PDB file of C-alpha atoms in Angstrom:
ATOM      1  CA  UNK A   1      13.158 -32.409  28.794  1.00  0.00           C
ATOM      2  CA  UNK A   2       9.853 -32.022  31.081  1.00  0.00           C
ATOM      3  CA  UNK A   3       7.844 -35.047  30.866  1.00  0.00           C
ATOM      4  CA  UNK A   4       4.601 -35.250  29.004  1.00  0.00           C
ATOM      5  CA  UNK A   5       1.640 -34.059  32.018  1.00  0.00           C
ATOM      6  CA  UNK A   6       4.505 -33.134  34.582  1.00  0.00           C
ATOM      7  CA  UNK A   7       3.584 -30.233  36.624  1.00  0.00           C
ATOM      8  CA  UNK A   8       6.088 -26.926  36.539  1.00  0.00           C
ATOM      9  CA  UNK A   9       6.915 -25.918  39.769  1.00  0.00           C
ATOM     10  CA  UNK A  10       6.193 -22.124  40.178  1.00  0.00           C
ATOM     11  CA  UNK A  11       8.503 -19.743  41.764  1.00  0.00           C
ATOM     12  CA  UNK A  12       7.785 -15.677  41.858  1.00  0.00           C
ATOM     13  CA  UNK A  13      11.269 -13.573  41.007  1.00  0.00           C
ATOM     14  CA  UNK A  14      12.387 -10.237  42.700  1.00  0.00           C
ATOM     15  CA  UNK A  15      14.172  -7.733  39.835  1.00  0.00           C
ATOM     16  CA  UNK A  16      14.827  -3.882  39.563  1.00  0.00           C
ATOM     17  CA  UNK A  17      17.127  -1.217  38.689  1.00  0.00           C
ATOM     18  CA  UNK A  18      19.558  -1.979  42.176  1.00  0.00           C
ATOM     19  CA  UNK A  19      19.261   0.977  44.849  1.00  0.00           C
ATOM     20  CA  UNK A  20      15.674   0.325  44.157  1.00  0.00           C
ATOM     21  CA  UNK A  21      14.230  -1.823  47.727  1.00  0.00           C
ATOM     22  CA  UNK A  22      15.431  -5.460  46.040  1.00  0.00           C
ATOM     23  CA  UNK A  23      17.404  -6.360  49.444  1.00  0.00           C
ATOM     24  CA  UNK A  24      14.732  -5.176  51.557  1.00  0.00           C
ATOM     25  CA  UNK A  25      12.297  -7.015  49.559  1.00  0.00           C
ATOM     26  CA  UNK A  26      13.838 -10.172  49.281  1.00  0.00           C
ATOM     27  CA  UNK A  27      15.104 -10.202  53.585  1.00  0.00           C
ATOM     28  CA  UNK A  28      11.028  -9.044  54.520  1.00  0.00           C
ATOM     29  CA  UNK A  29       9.798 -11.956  52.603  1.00  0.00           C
ATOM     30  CA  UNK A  30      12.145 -14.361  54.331  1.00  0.00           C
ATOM     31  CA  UNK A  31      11.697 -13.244  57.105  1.00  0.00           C
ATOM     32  CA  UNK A  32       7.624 -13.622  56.531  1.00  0.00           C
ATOM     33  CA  UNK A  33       8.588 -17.459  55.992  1.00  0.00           C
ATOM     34  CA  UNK A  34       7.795 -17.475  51.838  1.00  0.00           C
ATOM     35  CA  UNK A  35      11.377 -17.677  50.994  1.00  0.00           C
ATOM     36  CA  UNK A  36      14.824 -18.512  51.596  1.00  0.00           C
ATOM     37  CA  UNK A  37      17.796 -15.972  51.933  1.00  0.00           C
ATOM     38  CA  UNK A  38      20.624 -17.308  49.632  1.00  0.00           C
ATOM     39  CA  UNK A  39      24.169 -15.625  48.733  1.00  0.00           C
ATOM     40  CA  UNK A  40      25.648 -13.088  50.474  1.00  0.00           C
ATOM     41  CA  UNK A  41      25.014  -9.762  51.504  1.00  0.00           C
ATOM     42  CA  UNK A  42      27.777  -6.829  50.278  1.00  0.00           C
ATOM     43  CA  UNK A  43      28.243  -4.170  52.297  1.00  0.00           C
ATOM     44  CA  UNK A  44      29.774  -1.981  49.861  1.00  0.00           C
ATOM     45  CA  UNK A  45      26.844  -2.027  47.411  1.00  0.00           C
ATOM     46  CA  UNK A  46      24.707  -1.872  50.766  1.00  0.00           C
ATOM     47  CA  UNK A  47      22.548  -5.199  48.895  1.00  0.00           C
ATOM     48  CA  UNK A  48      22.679  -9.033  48.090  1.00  0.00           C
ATOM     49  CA  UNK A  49      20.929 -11.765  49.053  1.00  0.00           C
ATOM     50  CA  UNK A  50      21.522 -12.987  44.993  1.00  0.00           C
ATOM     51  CA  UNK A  51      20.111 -16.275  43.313  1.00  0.00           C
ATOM     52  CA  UNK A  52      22.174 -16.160  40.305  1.00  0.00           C
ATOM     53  CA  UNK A  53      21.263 -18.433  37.699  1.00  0.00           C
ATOM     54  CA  UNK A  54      23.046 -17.369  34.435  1.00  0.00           C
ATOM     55  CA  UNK A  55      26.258 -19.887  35.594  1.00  0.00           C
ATOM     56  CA  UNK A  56      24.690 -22.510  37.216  1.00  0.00           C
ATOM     57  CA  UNK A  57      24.030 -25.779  36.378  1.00  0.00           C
ATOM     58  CA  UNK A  58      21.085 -27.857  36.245  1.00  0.00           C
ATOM     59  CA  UNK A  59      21.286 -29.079  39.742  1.00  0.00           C
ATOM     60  CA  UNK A  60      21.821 -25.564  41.251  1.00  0.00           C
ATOM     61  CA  UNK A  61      18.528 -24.149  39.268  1.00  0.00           C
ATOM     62  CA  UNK A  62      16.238 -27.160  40.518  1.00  0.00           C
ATOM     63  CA  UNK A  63      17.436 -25.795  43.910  1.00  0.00           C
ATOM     64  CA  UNK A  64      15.813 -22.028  43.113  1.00  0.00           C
ATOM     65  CA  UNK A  65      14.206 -21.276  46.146  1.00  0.00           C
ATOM     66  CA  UNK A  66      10.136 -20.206  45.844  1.00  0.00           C
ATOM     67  CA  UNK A  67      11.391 -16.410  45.748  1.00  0.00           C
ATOM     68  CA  UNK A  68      14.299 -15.545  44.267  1.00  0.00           C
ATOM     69  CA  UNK A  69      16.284 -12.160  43.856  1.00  0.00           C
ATOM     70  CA  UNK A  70      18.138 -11.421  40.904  1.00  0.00           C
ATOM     71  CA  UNK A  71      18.720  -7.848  39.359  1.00  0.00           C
ATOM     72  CA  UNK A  72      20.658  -9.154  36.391  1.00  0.00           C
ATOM     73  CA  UNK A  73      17.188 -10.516  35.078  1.00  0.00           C
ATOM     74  CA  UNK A  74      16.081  -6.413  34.485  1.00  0.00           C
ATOM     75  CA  UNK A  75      18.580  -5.984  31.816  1.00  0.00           C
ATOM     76  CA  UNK A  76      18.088  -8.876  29.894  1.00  0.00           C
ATOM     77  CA  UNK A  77      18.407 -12.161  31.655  1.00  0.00           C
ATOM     78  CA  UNK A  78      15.028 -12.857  31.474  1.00  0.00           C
ATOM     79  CA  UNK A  79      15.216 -14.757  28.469  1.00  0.00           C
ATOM     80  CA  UNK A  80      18.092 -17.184  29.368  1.00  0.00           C
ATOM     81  CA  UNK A  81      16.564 -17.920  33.025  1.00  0.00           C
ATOM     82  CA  UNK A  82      12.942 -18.485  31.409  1.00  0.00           C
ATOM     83  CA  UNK A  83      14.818 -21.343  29.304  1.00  0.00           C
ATOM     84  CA  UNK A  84      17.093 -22.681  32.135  1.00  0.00           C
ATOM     85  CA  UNK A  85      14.427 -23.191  34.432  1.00  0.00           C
ATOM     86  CA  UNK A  86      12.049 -25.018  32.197  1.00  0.00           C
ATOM     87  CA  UNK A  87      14.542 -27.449  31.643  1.00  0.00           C
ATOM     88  CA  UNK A  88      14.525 -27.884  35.465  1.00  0.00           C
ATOM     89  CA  UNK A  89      10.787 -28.049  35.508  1.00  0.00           C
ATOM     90  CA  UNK A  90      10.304 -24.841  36.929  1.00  0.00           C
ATOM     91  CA  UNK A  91       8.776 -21.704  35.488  1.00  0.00           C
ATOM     92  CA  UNK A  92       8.309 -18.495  36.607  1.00  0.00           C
ATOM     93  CA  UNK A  93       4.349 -16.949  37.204  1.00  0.00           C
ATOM     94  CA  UNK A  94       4.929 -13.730  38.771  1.00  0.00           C
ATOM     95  CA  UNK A  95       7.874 -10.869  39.254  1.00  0.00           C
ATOM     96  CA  UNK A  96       7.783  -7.861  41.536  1.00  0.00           C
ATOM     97  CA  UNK A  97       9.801  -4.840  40.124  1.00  0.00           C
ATOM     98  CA  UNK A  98      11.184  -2.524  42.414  1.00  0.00           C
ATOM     99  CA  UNK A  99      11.023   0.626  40.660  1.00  0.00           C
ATOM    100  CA  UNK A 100      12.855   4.122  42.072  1.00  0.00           C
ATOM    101  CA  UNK A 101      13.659   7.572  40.298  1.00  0.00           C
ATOM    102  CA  UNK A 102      16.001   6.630  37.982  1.00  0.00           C
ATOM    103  CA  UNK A 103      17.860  10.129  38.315  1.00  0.00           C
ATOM    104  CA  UNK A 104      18.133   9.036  41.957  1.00  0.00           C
ATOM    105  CA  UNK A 105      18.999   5.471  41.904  1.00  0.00           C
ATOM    106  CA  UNK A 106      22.193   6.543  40.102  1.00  0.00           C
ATOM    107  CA  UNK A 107      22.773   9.075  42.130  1.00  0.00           C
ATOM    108  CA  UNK A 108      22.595   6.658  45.252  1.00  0.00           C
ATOM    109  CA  UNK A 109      24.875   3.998  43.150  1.00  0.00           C
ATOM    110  CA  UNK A 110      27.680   6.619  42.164  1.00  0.00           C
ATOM    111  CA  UNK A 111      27.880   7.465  45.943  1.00  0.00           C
ATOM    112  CA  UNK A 112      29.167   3.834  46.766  1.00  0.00           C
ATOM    113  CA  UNK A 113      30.984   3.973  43.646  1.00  0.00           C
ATOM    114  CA  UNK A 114      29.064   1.571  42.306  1.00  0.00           C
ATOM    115  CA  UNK A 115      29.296   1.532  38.357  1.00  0.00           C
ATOM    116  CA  UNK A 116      26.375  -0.436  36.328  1.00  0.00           C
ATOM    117  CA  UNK A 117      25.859   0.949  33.259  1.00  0.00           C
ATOM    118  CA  UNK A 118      26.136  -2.015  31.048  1.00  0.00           C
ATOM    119  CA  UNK A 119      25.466  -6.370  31.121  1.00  0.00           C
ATOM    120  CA  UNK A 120      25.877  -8.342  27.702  1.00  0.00           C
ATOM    121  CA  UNK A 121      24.304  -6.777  24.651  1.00  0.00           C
ATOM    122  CA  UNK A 122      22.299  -3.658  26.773  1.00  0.00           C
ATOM    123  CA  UNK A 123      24.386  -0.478  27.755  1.00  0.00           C
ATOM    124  CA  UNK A 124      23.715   2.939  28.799  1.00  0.00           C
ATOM    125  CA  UNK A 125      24.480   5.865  26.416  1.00  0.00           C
ATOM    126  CA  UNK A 126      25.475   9.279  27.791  1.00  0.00           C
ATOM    127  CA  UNK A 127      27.975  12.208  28.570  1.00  0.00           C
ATOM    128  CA  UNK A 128      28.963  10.957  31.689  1.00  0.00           C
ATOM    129  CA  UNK A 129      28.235   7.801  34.094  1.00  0.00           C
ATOM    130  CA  UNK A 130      25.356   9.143  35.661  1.00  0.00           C
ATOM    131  CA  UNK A 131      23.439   9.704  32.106  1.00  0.00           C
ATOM    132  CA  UNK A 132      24.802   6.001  31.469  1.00  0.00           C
ATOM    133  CA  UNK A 133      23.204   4.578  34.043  1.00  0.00           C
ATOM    134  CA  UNK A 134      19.722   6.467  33.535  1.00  0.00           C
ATOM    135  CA  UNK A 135      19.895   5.074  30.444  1.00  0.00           C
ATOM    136  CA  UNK A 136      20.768   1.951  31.042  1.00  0.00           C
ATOM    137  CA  UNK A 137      18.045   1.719  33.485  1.00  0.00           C
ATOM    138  CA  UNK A 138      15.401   2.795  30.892  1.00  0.00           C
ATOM    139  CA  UNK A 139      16.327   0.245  28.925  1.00  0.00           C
ATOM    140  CA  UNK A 140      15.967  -2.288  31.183  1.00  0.00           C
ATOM    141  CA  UNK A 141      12.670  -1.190  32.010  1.00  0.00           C
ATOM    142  CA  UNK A 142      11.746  -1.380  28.719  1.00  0.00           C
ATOM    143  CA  UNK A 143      12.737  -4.672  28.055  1.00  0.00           C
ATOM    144  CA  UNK A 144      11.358  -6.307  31.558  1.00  0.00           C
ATOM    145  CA  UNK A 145       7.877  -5.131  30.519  1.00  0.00           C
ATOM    146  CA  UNK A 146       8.260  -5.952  26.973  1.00  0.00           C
ATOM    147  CA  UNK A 147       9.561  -9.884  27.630  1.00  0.00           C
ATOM    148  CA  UNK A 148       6.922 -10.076  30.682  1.00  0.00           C
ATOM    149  CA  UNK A 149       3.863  -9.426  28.412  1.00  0.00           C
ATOM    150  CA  UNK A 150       4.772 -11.024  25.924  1.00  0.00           C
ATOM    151  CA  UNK A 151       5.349 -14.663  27.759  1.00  0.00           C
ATOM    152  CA  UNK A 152       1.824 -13.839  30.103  1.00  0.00           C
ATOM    153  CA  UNK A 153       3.980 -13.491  33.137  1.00  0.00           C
ATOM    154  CA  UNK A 154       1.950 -10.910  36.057  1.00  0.00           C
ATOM    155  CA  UNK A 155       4.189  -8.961  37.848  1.00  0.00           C
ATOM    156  CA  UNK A 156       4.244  -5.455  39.799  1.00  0.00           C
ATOM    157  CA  UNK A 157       6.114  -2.248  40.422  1.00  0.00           C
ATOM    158  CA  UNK A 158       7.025  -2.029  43.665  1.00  0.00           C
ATOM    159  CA  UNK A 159       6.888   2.128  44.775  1.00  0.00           C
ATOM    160  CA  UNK A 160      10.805   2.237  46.251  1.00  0.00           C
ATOM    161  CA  UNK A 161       9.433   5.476  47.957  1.00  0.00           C
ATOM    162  CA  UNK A 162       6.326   3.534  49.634  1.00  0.00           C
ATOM    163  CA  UNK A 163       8.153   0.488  51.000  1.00  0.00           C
ATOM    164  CA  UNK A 164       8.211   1.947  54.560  1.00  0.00           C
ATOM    165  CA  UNK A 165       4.616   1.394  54.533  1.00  0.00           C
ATOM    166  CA  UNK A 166       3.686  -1.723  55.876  1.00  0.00           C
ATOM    167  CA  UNK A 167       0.333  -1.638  54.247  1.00  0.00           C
ATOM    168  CA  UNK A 168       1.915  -1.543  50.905  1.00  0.00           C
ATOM    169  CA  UNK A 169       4.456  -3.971  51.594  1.00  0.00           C
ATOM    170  CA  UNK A 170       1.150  -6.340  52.325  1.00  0.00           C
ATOM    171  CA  UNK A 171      -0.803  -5.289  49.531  1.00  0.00           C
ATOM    172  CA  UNK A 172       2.463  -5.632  46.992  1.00  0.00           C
ATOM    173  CA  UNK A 173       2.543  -9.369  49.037  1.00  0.00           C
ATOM    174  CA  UNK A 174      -1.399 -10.192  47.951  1.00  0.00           C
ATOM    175  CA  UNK A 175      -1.102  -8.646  44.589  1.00  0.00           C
ATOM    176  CA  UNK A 176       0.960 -11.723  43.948  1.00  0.00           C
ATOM    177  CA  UNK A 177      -1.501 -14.280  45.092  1.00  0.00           C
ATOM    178  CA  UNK A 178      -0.778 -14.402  48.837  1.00  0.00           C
ATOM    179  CA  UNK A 179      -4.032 -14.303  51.333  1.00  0.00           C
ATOM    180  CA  UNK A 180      -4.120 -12.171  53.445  1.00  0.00           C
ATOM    181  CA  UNK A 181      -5.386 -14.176  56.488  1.00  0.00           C
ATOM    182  CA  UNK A 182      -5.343 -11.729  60.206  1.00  0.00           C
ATOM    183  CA  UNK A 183      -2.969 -14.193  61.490  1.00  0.00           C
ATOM    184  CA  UNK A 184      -0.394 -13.131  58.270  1.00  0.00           C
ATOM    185  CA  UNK A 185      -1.465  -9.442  58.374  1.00  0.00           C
ATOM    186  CA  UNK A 186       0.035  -9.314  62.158  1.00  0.00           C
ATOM    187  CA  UNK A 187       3.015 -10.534  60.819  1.00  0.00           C
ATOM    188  CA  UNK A 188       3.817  -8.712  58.340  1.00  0.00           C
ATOM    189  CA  UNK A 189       2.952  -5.684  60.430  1.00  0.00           C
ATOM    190  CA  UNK A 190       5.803  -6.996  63.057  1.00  0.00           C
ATOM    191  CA  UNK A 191       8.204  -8.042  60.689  1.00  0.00           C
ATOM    192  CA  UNK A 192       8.323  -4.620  58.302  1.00  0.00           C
ATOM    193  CA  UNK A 193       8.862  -3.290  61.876  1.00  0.00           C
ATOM    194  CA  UNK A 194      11.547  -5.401  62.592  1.00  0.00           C
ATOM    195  CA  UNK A 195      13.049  -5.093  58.805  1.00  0.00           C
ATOM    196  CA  UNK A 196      12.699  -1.867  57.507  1.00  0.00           C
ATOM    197  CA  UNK A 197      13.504   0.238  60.289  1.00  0.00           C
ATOM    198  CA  UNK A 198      16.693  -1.497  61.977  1.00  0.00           C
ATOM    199  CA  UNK A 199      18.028  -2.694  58.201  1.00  0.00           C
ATOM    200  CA  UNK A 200      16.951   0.225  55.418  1.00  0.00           C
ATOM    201  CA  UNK A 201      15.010   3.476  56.796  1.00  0.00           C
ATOM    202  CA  UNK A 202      18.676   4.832  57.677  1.00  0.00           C
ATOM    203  CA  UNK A 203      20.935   3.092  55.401  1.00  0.00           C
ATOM    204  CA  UNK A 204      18.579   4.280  51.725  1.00  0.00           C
ATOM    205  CA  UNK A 205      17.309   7.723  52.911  1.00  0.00           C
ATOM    206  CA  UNK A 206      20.601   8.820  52.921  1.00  0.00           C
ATOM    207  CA  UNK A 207      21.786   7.541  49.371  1.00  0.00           C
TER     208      UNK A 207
END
């Protein structure tokens, strides 16, 4: 239980339909010094970098680092890591989205035979596993914007298609309550350099 006048730590949270700029995302803001990189990185889903909180236990969560990646949160997770965090003392005050063309993030998945169509009590409904995943990704849309309104949480969509724009990337970073000092706006000028184009221009234009 949080104790009466205790302050709630704040962390932001990283979500999205997968294929959608979440690794990218998560490695620039690391890299920028906001964050901390945790799990791994899979090559054959070409993304990682996970804070998964729906197994952990209470000494893992008051470990979540200040920005934390987790796609599972998208299609209903939300709920159960709003809840498990509190109990840490921790709550969550702002989410970016990264949002693509649904048509084409399953497109891109089905290409590394990737299959995520369905988590808990949300699935995808369809002729085939492409429609499934459309679907499912809808839905999870639906019910990230739903849950975030309702609890007062600000968050933004993150354009997939405009993350090689450093600009963006910066205006994305003081959407969420970052300032934008000259010193910072060098460096995040250098380090989408560094990021995007040895990591993701290559790797996601083809999927």
């Amino acid at each position: 239980m949080i104790g009466k006048g205790m302050k709630m730590r704040k962390v932001k949270a990283i979500t999205g339909t997968g294929s959608s700029g979440t690794t990218f995302w998560i490695e620039f803001l690391a890299k920028l010094g906001l964050t901390e990189l945790s799990g791994v990185y899979n090559d054959k889903a070409k993304g990682g970098y996970e804070w998964i909180l729906y197994q952990s236990g209470l000494e893992k969560i008051k470990q979540t680092p200040a920005i934390f990646k987790d796609p599972r949160l998208f299609f209903g997770d939300f709920v159960k890591v709003k809840c498990d965090l509190e109990n840490a003392n921790i709550e969550i005050d702002f989410v970016w989205i990264c949002h693509r063309n649904f048509s084409q993030a399953s497109e891109s998945r089905i290409k590394r035979k990737v299959d995520f169509s369905a988590y808990n009590n949300m699935s995808g409904v369809g002729a085939d596993l492409h429609e499934k995943q459309v679907d499912f990704f809808r839905k999870g849309l639906a019910s990230t914007i739903n849950f975030l309104c309702s609890n007062d949480i600000n968050f933004m969509l993150v354009d997939y298609e405009r993350l090689g724009d450093w600009e963006y990337c910066a205006q994305c970073i003081r959407f969420a309550g970052y300032e934008l000092t000259m010193p910072f706006i060098g460096k995040i000028e250098d380090t989408h350099k560094e990021v995007y184009k040895s990591e993701y221009k290559n790797r996601y234009k083809r999927l």
